[in-house]
Short mmCIF file of N, CA and C in Angstrom, two decimals:
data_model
loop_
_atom_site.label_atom_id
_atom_site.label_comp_id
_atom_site.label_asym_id
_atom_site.label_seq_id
_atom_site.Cartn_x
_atom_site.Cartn_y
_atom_site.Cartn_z
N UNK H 5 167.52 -5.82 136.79
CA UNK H 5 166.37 -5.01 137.18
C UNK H 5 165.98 -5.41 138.59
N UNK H 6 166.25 -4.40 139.53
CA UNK H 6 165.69 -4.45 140.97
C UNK H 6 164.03 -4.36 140.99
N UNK H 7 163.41 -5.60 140.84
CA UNK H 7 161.78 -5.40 140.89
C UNK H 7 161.36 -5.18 142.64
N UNK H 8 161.87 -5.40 143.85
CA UNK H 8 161.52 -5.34 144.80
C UNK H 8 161.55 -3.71 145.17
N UNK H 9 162.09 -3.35 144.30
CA UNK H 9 162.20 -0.93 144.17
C UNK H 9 161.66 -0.71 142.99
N UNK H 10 160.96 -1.76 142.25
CA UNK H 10 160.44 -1.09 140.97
C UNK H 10 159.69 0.21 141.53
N UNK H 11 159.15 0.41 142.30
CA UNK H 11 158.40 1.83 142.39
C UNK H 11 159.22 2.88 142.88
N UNK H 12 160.41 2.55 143.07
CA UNK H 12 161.50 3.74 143.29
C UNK H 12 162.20 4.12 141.70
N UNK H 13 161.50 3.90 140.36
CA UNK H 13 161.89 4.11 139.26
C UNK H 13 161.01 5.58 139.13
N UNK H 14 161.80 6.06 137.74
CA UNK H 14 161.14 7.02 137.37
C UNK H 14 159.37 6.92 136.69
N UNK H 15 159.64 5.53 135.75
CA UNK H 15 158.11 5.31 135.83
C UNK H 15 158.25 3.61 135.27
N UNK H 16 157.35 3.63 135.59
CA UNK H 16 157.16 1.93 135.27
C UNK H 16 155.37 1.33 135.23
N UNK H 17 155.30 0.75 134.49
CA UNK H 17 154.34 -0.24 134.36
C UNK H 17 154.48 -1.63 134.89
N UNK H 18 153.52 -2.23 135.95
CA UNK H 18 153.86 -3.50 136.12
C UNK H 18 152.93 -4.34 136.12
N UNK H 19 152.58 -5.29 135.13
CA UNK H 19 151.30 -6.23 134.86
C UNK H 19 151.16 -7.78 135.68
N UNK H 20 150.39 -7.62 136.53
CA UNK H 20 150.48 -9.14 136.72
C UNK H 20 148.79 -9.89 136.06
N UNK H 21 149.62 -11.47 135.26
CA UNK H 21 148.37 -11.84 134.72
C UNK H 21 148.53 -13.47 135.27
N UNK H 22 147.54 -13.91 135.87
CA UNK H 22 147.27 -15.09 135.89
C UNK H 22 146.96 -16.16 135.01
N UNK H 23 147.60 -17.20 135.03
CA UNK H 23 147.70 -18.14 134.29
C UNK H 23 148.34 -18.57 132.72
N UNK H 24 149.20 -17.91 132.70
CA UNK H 24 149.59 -17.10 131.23
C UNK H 24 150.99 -17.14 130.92
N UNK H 25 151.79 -17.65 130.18
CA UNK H 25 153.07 -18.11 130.39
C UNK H 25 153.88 -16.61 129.79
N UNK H 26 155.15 -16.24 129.89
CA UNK H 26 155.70 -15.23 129.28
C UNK H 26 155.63 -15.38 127.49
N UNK H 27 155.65 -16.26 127.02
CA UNK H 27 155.14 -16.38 125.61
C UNK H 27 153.69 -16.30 125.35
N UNK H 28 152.75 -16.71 125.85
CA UNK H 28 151.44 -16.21 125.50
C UNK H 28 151.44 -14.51 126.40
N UNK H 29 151.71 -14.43 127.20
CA UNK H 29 151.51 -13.12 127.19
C UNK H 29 151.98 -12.39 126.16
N UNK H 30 152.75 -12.67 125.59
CA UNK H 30 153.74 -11.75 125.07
C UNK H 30 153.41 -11.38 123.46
N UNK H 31 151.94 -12.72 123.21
CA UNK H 31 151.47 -13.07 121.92
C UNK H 31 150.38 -12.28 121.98
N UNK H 32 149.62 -12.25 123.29
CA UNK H 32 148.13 -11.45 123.69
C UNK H 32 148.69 -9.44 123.01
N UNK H 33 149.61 -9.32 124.06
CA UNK H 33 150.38 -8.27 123.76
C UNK H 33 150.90 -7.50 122.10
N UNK H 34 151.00 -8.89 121.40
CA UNK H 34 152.02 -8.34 119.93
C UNK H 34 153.16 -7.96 120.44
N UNK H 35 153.74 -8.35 121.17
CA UNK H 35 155.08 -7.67 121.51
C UNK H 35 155.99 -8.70 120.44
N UNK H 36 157.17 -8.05 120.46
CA UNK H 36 158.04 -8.55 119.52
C UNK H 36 159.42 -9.19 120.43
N UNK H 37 159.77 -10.47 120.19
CA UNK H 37 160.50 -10.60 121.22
C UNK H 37 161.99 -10.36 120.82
N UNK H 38 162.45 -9.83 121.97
CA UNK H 38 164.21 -8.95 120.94
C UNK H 38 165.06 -9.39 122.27
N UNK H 39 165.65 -10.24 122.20
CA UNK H 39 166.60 -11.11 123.47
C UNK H 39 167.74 -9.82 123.68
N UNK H 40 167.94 -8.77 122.80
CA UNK H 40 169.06 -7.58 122.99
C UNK H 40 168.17 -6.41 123.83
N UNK H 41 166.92 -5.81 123.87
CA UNK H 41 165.86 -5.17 124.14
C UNK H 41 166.58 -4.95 126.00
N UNK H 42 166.77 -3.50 125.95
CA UNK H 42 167.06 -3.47 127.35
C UNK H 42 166.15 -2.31 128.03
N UNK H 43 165.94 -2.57 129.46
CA UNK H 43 164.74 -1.79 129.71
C UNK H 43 165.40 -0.84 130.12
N UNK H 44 164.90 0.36 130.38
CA UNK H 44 165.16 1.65 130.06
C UNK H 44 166.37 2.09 129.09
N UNK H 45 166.49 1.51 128.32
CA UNK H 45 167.59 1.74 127.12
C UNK H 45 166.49 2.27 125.86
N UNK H 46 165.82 0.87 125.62
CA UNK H 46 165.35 0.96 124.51
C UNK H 46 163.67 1.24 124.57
N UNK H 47 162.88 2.26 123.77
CA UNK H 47 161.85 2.14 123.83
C UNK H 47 160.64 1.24 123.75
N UNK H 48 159.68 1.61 124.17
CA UNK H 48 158.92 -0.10 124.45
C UNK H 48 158.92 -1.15 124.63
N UNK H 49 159.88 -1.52 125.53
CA UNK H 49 160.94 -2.56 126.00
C UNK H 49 160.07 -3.25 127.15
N UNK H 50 159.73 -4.31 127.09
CA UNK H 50 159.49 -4.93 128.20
C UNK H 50 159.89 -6.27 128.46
N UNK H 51 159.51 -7.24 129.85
CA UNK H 51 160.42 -8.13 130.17
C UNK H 51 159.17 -8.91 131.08
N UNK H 52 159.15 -10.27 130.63
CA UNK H 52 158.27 -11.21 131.11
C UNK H 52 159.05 -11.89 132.27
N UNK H 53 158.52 -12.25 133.43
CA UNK H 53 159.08 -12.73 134.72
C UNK H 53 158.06 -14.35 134.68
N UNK H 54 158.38 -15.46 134.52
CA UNK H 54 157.40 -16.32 134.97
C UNK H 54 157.50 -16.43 136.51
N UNK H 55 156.07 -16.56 136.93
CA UNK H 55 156.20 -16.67 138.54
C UNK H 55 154.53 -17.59 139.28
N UNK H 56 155.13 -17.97 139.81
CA UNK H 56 153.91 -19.30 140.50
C UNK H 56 152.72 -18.91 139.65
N UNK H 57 151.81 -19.47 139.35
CA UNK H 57 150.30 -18.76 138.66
C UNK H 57 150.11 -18.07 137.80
N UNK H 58 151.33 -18.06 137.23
CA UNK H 58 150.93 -17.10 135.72
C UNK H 58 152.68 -16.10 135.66
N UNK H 59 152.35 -14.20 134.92
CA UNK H 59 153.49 -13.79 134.45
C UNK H 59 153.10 -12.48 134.50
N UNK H 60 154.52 -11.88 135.83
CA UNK H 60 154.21 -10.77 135.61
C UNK H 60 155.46 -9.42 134.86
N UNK H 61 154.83 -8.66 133.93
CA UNK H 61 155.09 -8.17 132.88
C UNK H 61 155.96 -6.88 133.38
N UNK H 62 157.01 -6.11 133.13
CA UNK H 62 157.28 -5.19 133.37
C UNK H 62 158.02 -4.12 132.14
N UNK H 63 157.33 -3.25 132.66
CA UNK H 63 157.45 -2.24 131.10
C UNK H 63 158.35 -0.66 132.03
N UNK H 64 159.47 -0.53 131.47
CA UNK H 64 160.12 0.64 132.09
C UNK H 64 159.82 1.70 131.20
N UNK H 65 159.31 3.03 132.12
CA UNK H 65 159.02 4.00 131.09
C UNK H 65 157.92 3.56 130.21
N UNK H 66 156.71 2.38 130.32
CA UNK H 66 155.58 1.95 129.63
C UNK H 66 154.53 2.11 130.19
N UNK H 67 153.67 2.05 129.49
CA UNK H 67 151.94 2.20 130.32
C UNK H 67 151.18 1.38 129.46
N UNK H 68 151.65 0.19 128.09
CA UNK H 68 150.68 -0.76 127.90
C UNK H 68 149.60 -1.61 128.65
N UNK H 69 150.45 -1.81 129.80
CA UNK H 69 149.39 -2.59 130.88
C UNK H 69 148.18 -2.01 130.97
N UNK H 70 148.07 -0.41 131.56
CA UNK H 70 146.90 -0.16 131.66
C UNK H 70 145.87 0.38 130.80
N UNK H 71 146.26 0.33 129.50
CA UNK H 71 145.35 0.71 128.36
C UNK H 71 144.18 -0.72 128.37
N UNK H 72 143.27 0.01 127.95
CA UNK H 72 141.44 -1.10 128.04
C UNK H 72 142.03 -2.34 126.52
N UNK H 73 142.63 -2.00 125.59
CA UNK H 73 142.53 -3.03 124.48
C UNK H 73 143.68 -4.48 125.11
N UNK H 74 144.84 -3.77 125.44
CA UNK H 74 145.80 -4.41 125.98
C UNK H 74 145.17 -5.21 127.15
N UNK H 75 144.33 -4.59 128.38
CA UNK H 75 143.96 -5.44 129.30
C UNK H 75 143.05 -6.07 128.76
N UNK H 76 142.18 -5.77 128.50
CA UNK H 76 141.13 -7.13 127.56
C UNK H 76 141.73 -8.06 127.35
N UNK H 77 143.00 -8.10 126.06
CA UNK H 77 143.41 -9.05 125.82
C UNK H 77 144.07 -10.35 126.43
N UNK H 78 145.05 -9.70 126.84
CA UNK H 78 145.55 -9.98 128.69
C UNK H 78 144.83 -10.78 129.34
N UNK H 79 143.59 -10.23 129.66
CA UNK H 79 142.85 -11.06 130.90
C UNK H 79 141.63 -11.82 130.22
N UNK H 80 141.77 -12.20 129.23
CA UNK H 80 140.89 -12.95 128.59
C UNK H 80 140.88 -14.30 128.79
N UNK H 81 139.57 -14.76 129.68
CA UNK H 81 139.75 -16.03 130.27
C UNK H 81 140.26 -16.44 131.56
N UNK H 82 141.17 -15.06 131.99
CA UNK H 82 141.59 -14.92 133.27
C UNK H 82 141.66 -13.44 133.93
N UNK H 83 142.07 -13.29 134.62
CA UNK H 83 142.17 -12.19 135.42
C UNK H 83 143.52 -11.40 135.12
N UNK H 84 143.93 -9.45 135.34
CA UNK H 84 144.74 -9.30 135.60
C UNK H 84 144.34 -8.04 135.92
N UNK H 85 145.67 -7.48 136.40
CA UNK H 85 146.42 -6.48 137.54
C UNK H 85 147.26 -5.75 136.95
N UNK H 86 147.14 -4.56 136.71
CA UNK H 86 148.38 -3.39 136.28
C UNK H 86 148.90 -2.34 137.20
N UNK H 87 149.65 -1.43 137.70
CA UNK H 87 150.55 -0.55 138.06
C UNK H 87 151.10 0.28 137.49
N UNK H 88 150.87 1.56 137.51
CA UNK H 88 151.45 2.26 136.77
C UNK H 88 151.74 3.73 137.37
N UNK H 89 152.85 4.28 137.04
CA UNK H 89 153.40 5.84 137.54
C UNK H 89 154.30 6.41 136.70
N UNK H 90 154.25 7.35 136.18
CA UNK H 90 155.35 8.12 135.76
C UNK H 90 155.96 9.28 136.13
N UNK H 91 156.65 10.20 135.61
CA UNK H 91 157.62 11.20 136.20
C UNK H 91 156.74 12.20 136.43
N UNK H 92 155.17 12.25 135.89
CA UNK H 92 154.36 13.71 136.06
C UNK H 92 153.35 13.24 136.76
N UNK H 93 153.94 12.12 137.79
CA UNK H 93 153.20 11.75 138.96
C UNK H 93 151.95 11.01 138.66
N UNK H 94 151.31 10.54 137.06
CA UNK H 94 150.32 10.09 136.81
C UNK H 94 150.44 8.68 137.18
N UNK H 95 149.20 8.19 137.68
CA UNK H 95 149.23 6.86 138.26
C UNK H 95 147.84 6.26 137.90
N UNK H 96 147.84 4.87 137.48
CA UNK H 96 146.77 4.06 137.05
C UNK H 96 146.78 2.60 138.17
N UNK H 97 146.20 2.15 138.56
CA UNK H 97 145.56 1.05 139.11
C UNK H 97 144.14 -0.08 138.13
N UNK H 98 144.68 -0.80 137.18
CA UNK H 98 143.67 -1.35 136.61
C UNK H 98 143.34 -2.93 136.72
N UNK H 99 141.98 -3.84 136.76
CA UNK H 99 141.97 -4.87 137.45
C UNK H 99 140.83 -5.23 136.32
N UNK H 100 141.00 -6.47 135.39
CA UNK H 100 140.24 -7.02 134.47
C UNK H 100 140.23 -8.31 134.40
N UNK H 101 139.18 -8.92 134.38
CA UNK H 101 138.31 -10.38 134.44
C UNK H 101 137.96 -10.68 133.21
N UNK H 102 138.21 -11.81 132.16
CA UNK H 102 137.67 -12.18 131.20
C UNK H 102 137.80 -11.23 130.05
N UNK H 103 138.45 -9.91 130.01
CA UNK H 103 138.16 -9.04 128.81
C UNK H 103 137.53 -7.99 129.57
N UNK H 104 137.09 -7.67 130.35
CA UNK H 104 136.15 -6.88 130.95
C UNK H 104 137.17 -5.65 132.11
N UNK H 105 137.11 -4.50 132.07
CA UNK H 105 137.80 -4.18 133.29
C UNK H 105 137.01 -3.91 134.61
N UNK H 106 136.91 -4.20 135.47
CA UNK H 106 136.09 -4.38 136.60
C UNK H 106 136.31 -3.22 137.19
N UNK H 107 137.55 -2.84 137.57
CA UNK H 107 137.80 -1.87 138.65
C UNK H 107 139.03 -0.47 137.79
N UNK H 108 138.71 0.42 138.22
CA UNK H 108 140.32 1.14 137.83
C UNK H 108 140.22 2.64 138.37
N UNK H 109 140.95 3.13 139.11
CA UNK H 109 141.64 4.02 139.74
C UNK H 109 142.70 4.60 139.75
N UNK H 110 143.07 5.84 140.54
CA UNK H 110 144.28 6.68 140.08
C UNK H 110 144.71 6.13 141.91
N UNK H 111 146.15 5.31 142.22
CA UNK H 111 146.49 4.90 143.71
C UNK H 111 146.47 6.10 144.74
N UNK H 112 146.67 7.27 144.19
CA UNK H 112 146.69 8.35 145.39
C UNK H 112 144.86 8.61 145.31
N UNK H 113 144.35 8.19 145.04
CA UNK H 113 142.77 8.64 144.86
C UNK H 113 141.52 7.62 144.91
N UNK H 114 142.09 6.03 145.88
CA UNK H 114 141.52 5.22 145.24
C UNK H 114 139.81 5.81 145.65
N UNK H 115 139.20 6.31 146.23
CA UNK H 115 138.40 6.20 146.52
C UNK H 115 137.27 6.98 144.97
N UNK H 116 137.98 7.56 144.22
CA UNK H 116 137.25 7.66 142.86
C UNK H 116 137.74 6.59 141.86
N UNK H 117 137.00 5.60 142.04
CA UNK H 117 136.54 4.15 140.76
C UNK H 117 135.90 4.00 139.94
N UNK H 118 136.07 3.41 139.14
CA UNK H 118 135.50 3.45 137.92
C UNK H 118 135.57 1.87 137.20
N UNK H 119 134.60 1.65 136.35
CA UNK H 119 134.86 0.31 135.53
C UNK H 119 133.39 -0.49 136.03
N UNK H 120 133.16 -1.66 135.18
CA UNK H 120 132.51 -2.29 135.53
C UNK H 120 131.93 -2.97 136.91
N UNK H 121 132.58 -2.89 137.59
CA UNK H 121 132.43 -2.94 139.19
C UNK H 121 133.17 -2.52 140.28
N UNK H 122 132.75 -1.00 140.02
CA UNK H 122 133.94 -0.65 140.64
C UNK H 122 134.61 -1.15 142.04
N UNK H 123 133.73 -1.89 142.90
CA UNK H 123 133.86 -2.09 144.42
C UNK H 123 134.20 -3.22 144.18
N UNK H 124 134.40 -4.04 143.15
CA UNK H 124 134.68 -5.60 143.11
C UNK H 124 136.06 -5.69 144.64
N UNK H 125 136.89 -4.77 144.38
CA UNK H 125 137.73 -5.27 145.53
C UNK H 125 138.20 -4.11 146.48
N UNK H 126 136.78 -4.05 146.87
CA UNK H 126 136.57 -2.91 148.03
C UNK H 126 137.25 -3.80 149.71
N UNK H 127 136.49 -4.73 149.67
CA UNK H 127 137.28 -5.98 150.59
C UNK H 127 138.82 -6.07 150.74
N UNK H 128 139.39 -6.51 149.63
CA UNK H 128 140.88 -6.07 150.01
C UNK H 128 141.62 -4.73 149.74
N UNK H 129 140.70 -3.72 149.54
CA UNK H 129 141.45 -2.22 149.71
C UNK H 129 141.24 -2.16 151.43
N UNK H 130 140.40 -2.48 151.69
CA UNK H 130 140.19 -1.75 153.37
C UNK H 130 141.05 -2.73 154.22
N UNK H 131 141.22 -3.89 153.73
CA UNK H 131 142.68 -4.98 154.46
C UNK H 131 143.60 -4.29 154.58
N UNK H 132 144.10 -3.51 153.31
CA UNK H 132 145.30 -3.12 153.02
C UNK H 132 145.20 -1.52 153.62
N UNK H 133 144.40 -0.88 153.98
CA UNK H 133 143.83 -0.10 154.75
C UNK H 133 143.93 1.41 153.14
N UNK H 134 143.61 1.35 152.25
CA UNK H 134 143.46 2.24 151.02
C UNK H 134 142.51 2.28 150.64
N UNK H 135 141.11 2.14 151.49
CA UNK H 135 139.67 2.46 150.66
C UNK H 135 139.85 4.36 150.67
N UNK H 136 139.94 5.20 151.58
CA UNK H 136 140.01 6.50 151.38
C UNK H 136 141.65 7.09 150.83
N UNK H 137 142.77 6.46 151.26
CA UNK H 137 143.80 7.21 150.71
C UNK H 137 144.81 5.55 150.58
N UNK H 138 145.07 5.86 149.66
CA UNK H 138 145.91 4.81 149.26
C UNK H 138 147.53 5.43 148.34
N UNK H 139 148.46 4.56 147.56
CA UNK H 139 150.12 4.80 147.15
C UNK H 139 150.04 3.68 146.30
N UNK H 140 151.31 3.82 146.00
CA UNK H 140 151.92 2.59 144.78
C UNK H 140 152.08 1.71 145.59
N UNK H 141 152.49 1.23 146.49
CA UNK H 141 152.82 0.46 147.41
C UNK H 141 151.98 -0.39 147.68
N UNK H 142 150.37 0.03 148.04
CA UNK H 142 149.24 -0.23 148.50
C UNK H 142 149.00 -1.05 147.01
N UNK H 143 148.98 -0.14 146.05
CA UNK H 143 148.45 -0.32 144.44
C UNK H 143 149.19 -1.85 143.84
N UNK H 144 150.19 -1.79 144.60
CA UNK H 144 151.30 -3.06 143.94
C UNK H 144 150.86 -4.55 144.82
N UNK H 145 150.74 -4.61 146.18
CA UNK H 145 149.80 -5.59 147.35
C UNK H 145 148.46 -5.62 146.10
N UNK H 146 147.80 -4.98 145.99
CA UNK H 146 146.15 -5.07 145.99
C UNK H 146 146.11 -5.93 144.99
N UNK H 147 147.45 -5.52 143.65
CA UNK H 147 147.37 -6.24 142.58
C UNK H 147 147.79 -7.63 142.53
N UNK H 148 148.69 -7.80 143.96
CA UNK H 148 148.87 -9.28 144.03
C UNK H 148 148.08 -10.12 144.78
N UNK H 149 147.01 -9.53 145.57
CA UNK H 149 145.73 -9.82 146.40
C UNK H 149 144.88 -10.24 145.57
N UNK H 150 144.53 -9.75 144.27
CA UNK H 150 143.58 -9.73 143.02
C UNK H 150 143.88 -11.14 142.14
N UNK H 151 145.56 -10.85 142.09
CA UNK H 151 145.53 -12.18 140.90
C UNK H 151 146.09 -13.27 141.39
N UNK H 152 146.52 -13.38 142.70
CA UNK H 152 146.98 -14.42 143.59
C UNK H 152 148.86 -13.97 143.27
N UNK H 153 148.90 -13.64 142.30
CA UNK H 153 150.42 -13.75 142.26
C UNK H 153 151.98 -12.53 142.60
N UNK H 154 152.73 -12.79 142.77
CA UNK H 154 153.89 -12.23 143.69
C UNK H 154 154.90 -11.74 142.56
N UNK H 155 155.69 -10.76 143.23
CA UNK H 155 156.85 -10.38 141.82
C UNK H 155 158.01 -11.43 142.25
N UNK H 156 158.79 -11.52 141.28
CA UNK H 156 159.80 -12.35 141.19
C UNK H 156 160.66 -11.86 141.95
N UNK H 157 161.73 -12.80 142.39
CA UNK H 157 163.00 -12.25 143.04
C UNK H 157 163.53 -11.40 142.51
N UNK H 158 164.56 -10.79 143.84
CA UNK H 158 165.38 -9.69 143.06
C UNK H 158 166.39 -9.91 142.10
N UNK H 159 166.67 -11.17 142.02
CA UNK H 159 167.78 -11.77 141.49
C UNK H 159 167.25 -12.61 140.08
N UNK H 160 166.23 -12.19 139.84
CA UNK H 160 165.64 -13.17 138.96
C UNK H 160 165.53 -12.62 137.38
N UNK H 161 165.95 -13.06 136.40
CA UNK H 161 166.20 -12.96 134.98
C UNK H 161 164.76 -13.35 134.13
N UNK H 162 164.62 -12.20 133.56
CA UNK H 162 162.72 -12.65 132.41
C UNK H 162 163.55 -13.76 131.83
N UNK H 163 162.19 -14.08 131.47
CA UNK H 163 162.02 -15.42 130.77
C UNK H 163 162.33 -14.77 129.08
N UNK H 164 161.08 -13.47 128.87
CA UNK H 164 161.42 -12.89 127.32
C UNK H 164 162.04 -11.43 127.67
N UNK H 165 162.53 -11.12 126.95
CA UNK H 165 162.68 -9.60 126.62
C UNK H 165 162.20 -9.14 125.46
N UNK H 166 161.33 -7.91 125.23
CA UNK H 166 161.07 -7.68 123.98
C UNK H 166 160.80 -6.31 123.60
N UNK H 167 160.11 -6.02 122.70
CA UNK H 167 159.81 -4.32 122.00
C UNK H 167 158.13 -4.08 122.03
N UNK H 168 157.18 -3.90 122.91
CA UNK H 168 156.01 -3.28 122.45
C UNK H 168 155.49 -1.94 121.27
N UNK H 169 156.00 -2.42 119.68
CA UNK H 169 156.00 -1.45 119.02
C UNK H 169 154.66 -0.30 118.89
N UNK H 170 153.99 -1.04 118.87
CA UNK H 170 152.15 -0.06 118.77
C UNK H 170 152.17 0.72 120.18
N UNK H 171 152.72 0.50 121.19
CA UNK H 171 152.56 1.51 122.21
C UNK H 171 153.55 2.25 122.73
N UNK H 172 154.59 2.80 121.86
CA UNK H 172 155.73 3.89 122.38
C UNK H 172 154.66 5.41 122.16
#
């Protein structure tokens, strides 16, 4: 899996969570771990990356990340960051503290927010220069601005592979 073009896929989900190893994420989640589970093969397939500060999650063809029960769980106690696009161009941007979602937006639209605060990271949208028009690109930075953490190499193998059954 080329994660440095993940946004040159047809759709993808990409979670980054701080402090959180690919097995507790993967426990927060209910995911089922299936070492055969290949992404875009098999449905609800996703793949834990450990990386400096925590683990970020990638779901081909998934959108668990940005559902409110899943991020709660996720960022409970810590912070996290989702990404999301699919083939009918729908796009999510979601950012949750403790259980709580703070911020969340559509990346071609950031400037309509929503969530518990929505401006929490009004500061690093206008760094990244996406307070009025922002992309996936922008959406994928902001999320590593948010939780401190970076995607893995291109060359780099998850830690789990597994099946998110409750969310196909």
């Amino acid at each position: 899996m080329n994660l440095s073009g993940w946004y040159d896929d047809e759709a993808v989900c990409v979670t980054y969570v701080r402090g959180l190893s690919p097995a507790e994420a993967f426990a927060r989640m209910e995911a089922t771990v299936d070492p055969e589970a290949e992404a875009g093969h098999d449905e609800g397939a996703i793949a834990a990356f450990p990386v400096a500060g925590g683990v970020v999650l990638v779901e081909p063809n998934g959108f668990a990340g940005i559902l409110d029960d899943v991020m709660g769980k996720l960022s409970k106690g810590t912070v996290a960051a989702a990404v999301f696009f699919n083939v009918n161009l729908d796009q999510d941007f979601v950012y949750a503290e403790d259980g709580v979602i703070i911020t969340q937006f559509e990346p071609d639209q950031p400037g309509d927010r929503s969530g518990g605060d929505p401006d929490r990271l009004l500061e690093q949208m206008r760094v990244l220069g996406m307070e009025a028009e922002g992309d996936l690109v922008k959406a994928a930075e902001l999320a590593e601005m948010a939780t401190g953490l970076t995607l893995p190499r291109d060359d780099a193998e998850p830690a789990l592979t597994g099946v998110l059954s409750g969310y196909m």
